[in-house]
XYZ file of C-alpha atoms in Angstrom:
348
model
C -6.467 -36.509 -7.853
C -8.452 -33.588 -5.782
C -7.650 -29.644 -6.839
C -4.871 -29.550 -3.967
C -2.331 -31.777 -5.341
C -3.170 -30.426 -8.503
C -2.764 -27.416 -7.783
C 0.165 -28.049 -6.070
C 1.847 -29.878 -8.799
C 1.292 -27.301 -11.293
C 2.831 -24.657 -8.756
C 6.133 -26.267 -8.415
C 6.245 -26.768 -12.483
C 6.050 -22.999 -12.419
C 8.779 -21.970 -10.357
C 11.663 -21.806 -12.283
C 9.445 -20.162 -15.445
C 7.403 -16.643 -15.586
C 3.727 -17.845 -15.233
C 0.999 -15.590 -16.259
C -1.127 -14.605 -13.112
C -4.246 -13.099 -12.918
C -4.329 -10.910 -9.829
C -7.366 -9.633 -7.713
C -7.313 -6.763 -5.205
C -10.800 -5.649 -2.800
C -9.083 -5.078 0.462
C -10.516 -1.566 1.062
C -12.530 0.565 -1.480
C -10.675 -0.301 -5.126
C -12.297 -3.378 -6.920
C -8.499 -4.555 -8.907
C -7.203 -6.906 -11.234
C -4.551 -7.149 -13.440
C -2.796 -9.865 -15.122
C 1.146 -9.793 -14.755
C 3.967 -12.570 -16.451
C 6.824 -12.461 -14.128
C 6.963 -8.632 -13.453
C 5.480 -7.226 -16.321
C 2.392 -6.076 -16.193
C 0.080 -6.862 -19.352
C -3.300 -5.154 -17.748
C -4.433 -3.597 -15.096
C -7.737 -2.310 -14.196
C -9.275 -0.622 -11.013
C -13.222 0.057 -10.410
C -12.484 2.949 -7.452
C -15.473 4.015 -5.114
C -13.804 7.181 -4.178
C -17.059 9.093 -5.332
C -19.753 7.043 -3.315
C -17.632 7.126 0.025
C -16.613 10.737 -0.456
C -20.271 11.862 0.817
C -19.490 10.275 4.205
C -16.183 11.875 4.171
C -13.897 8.020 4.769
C -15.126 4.514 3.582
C -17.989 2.658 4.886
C -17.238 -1.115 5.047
C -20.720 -2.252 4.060
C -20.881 0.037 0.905
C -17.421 -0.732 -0.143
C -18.313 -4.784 -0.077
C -21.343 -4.324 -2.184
C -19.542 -2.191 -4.468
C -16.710 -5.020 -4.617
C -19.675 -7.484 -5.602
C -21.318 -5.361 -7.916
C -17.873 -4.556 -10.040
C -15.175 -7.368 -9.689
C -16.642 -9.501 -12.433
C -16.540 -6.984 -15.239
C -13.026 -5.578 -13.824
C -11.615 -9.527 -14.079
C -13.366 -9.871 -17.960
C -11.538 -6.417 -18.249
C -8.391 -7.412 -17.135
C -7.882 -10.248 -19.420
C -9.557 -8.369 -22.132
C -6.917 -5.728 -22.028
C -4.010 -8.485 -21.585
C -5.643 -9.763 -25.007
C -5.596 -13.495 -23.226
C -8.180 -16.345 -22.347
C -8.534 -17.787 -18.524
C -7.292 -20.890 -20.441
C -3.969 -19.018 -21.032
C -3.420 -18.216 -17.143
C -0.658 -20.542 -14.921
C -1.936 -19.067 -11.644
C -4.633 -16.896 -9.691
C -3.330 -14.554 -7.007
C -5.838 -12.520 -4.218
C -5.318 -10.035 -1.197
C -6.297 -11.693 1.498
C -5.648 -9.597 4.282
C -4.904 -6.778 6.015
C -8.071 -4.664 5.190
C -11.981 -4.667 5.716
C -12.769 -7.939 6.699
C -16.177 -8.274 3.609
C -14.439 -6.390 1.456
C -11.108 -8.689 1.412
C -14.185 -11.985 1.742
C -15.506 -10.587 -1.851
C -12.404 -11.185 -3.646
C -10.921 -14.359 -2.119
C -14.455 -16.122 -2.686
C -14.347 -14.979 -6.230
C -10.470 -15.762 -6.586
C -10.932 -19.255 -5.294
C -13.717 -20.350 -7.285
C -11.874 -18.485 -10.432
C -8.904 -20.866 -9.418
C -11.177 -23.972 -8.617
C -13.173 -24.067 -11.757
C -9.913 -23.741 -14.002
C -8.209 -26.134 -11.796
C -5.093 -22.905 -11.227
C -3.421 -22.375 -8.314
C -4.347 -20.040 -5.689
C -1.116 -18.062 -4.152
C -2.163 -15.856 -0.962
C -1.022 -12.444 -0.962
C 0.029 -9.986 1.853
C -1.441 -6.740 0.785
C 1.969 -4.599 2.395
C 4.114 -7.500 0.673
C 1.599 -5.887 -2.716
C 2.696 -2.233 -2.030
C 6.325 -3.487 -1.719
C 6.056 -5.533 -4.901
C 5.120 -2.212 -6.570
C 8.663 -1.638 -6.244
C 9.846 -4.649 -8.792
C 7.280 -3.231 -11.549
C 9.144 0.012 -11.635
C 12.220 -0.919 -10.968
C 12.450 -4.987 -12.612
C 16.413 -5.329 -12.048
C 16.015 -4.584 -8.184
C 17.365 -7.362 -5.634
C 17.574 -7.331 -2.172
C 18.927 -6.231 0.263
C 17.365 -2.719 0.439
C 15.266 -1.139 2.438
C 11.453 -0.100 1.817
C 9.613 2.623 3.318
C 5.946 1.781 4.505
C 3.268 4.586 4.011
C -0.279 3.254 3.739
C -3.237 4.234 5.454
C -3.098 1.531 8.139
C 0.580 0.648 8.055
C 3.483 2.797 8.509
C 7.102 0.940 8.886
C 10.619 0.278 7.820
C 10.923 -2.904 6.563
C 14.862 -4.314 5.835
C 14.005 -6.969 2.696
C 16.714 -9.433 2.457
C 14.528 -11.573 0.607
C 10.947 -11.353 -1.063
C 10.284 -14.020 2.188
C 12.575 -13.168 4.325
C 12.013 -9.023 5.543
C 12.411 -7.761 9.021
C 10.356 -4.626 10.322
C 12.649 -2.096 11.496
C 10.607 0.166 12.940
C 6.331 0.660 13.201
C 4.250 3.358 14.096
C 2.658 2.735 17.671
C 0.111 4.643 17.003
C -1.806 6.064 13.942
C -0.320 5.393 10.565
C 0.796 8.240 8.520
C -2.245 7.908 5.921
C -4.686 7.564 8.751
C -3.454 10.736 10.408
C -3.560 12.350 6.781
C -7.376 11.436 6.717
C -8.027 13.039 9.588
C -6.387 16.154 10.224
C -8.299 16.121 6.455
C -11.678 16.410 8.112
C -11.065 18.796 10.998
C -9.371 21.170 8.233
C -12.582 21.156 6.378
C -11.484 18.930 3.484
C -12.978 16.130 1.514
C -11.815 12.460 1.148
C -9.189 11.324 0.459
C -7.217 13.282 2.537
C -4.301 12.888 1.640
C -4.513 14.457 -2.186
C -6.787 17.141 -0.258
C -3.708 18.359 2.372
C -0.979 17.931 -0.391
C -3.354 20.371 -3.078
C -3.886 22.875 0.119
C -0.031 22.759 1.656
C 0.974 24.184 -1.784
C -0.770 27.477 -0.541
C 0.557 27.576 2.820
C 4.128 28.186 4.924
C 4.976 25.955 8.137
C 4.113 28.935 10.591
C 2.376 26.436 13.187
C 4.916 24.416 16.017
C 4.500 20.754 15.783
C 5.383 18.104 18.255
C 8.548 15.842 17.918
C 7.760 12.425 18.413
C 10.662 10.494 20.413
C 12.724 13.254 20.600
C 16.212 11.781 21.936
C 15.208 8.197 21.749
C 17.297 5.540 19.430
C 14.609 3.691 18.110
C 12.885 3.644 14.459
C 9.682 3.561 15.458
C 6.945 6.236 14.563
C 3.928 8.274 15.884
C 1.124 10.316 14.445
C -0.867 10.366 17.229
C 0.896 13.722 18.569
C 0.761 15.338 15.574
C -2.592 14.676 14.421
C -4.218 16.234 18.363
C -1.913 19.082 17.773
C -3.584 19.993 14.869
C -7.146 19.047 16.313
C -5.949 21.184 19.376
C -5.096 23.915 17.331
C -8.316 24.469 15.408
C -10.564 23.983 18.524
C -8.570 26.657 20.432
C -9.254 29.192 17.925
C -12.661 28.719 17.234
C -12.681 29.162 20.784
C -10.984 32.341 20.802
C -13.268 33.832 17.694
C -10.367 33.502 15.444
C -9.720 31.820 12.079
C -7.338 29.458 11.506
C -5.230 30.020 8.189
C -5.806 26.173 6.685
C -3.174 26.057 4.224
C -0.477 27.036 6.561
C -1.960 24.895 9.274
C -1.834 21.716 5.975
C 1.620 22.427 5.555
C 3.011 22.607 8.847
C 1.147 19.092 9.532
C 2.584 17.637 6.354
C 6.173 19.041 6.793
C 6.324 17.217 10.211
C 4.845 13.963 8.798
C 7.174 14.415 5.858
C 10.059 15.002 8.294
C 9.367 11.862 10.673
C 9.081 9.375 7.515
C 12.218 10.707 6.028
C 14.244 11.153 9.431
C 13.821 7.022 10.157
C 14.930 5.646 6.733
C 17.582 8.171 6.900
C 18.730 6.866 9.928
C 18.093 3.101 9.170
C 20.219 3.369 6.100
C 23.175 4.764 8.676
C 22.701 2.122 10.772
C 22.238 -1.134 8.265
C 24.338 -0.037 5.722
C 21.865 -0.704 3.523
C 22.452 1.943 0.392
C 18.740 1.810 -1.054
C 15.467 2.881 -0.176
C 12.178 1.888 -1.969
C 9.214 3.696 -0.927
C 5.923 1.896 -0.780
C 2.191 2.724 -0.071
C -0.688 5.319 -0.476
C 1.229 8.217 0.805
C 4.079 7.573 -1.091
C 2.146 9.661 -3.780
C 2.503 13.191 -2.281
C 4.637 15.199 -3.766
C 6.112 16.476 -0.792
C 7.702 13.242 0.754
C 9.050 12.088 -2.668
C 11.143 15.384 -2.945
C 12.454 15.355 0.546
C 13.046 11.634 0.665
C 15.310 11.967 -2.664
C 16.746 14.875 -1.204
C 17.620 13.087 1.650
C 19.368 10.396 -0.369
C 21.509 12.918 -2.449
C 22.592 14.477 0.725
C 23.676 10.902 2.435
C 24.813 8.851 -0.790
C 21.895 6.235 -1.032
C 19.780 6.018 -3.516
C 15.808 6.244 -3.793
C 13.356 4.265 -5.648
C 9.912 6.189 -6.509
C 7.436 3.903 -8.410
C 4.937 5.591 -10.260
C 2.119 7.243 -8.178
C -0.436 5.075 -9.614
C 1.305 2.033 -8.368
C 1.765 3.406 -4.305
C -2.131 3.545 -3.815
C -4.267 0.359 -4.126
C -3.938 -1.980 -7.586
C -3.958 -5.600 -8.433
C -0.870 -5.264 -10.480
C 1.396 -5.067 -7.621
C -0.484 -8.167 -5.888
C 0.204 -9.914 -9.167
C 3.859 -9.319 -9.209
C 4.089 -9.970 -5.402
C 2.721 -13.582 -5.807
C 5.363 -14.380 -8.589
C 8.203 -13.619 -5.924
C 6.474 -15.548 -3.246
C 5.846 -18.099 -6.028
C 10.199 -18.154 -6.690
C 10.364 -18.173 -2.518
C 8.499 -21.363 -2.853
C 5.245 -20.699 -1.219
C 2.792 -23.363 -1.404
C -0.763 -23.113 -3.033
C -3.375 -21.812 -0.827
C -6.178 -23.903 0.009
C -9.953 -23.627 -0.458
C -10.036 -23.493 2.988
C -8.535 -19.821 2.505
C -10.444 -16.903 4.547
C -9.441 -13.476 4.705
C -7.428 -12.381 7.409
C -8.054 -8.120 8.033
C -5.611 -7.737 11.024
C -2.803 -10.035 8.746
């Protein structure tokens, strides 16, 4: 019998139980794993690169893959070492393997299938915005659909209506820049290091919203978003005073771009929850960290009558435990084993 039907076999004995599943995560600059039983997380452990990328103010693709190759054996030995467990007590392996930087997401699926391979374990595939909405079911294990989650990464930005963990419609997308992109760089032309998002969040705190920003869509009935406005406003804005001689007041210049990002984010689910019904809102991604959307978002949902779900800010950015959790609920849809065949897919 070759690994497939294997594999396969063992997969569908799992279904109806809570298998043990040692995730990995390398899609942009965090080398992850964690191992997770159902939705409980017994480890987790992240190798982040934030330090050697920082010098080139964003991530360089190239660096971050070596880095990946360099770490993700000691953070897998890690990861099992904190869940006080052998690789003979695992049921499955799970892997990002796509969207992200194309090496980067190649250095973990070619260490998750041969992990799976050699132990003869399952490999389950795993959407990495599927991960961030996983997230959700760590914080929050007695959460069912329907409900609506909240998109804020650095490449994605959307409203996603979940009716099932395999079965969620997008709402609305950005057609532009996401909201974490735009985050990194109205970072750099303020001056600020990477990440930018922490960066704009720490400096907001000192400023008011004195500067206008542009409405996106004003009048128009979709959910859909766009940064792209807001983000040349602000590059407009410091390039016209430097032209004039004159100094632009940063913080005030942070808030006033993070008030209208805020305000865009919170404005669509707002209005998707008037016009689906749908009484909950999980939020999901990087930028669900700040401060700043998390307050107006539950604001928002004490002022309309639905309710918010916040998981912990460690679990919005980057992790393997969320990947872990996502395959069990793919594995309960009844997704099939990958294959060896498996490649990483960065525009997924």
């Amino acid at each position: 019998m070759g690994y497939q039907q294997i594999a396969d076999q063992k997969l569908n004995a799992l279904r109806n139980g809570t298998p043990t599943i040692l995730a990995i995560e390398s899609s942009c600059d965090e080398t992850a794993a964690a191992v997770v039983r159902g939705r409980t997380v017994l480890s987790s452990v992240i190798s982040t690169q934030i330090e050697i990328h920082k010098r080139f103010g964003g991530v360089v693709p190239e660096i971050a893959s070596r880095n990946h190759l360099a770490a993700i054996d000691a953070v897998v030995r890690d990861a099992l070492r904190q869940a006080n467990l052998e690789k003979t007590d695992l049921d499955a392996v799970a892997v990002t393997y796509g969207a992200g930087l194309l090496g980067a997401l190649l250095v973990g699926v070619s260490y998750a299938k041969a992990y799976a391979y050699a132990l003869g374990l399952p490999l389950i595939a795993v959407d990495h915005i599927k991960g961030h909405v996983a997230a959700n079911y760590i914080a929050h294990p007695d959460l069912q659909p329907p409900y609506l989650c909240l998109i804020t990464s650095g490449g994605h930005t959307e409203i996603r209506r979940v009716d099932a963990f395999d079965r969620m419609e997008v709402l609305g997308s950005t057609r532009d820049d996401a909201v974490g992109e735009a985050f990194d760089k109205v970072a750099r032309v303020l001056g600020l290091s990477y990440p930018g998002g922490p960066a704009i969040e720490r400096l907001a705190t000192e400023g008011a919203p004195t500067y206008p920003m542009p409405v996106a869509f004003k009048g128009e009935k979709h959910l859909d978003f766009s940064y792209s406005g807001i983000k040349t406003a602000v590059i407009n804005l410091a390039a016209n005073a430097k032209a004039r001689g004159e100094e632009i007041r940063r913080a005030d210049l942070a808030r006033s771009f993070q008030d209208a990002a805020v305000s865009m984010l919170v404005g669509r689910a707002a209005e998707a929850v008037r016009r689906t019904g749908i009484r909950t809102v999980a939020l999901a991604g990087g930028v669900g960290a700040n401060s700043a959307l998390r307050d107006a978002l539950s604001e928002a949902g004490k002022r309309q009558g639905f309710a918010v779900l916040l998981p912990p800010k460690p679990l919005c950015t980057d992790n393997a435990a969320m990947i872990g959790v996502a395959a069990f609920e793919e594995i309960r849809a009844g997704a099939t084993a990958a294959s060896l065949s498996l490649d990483a897919n960065p525009d997924l």
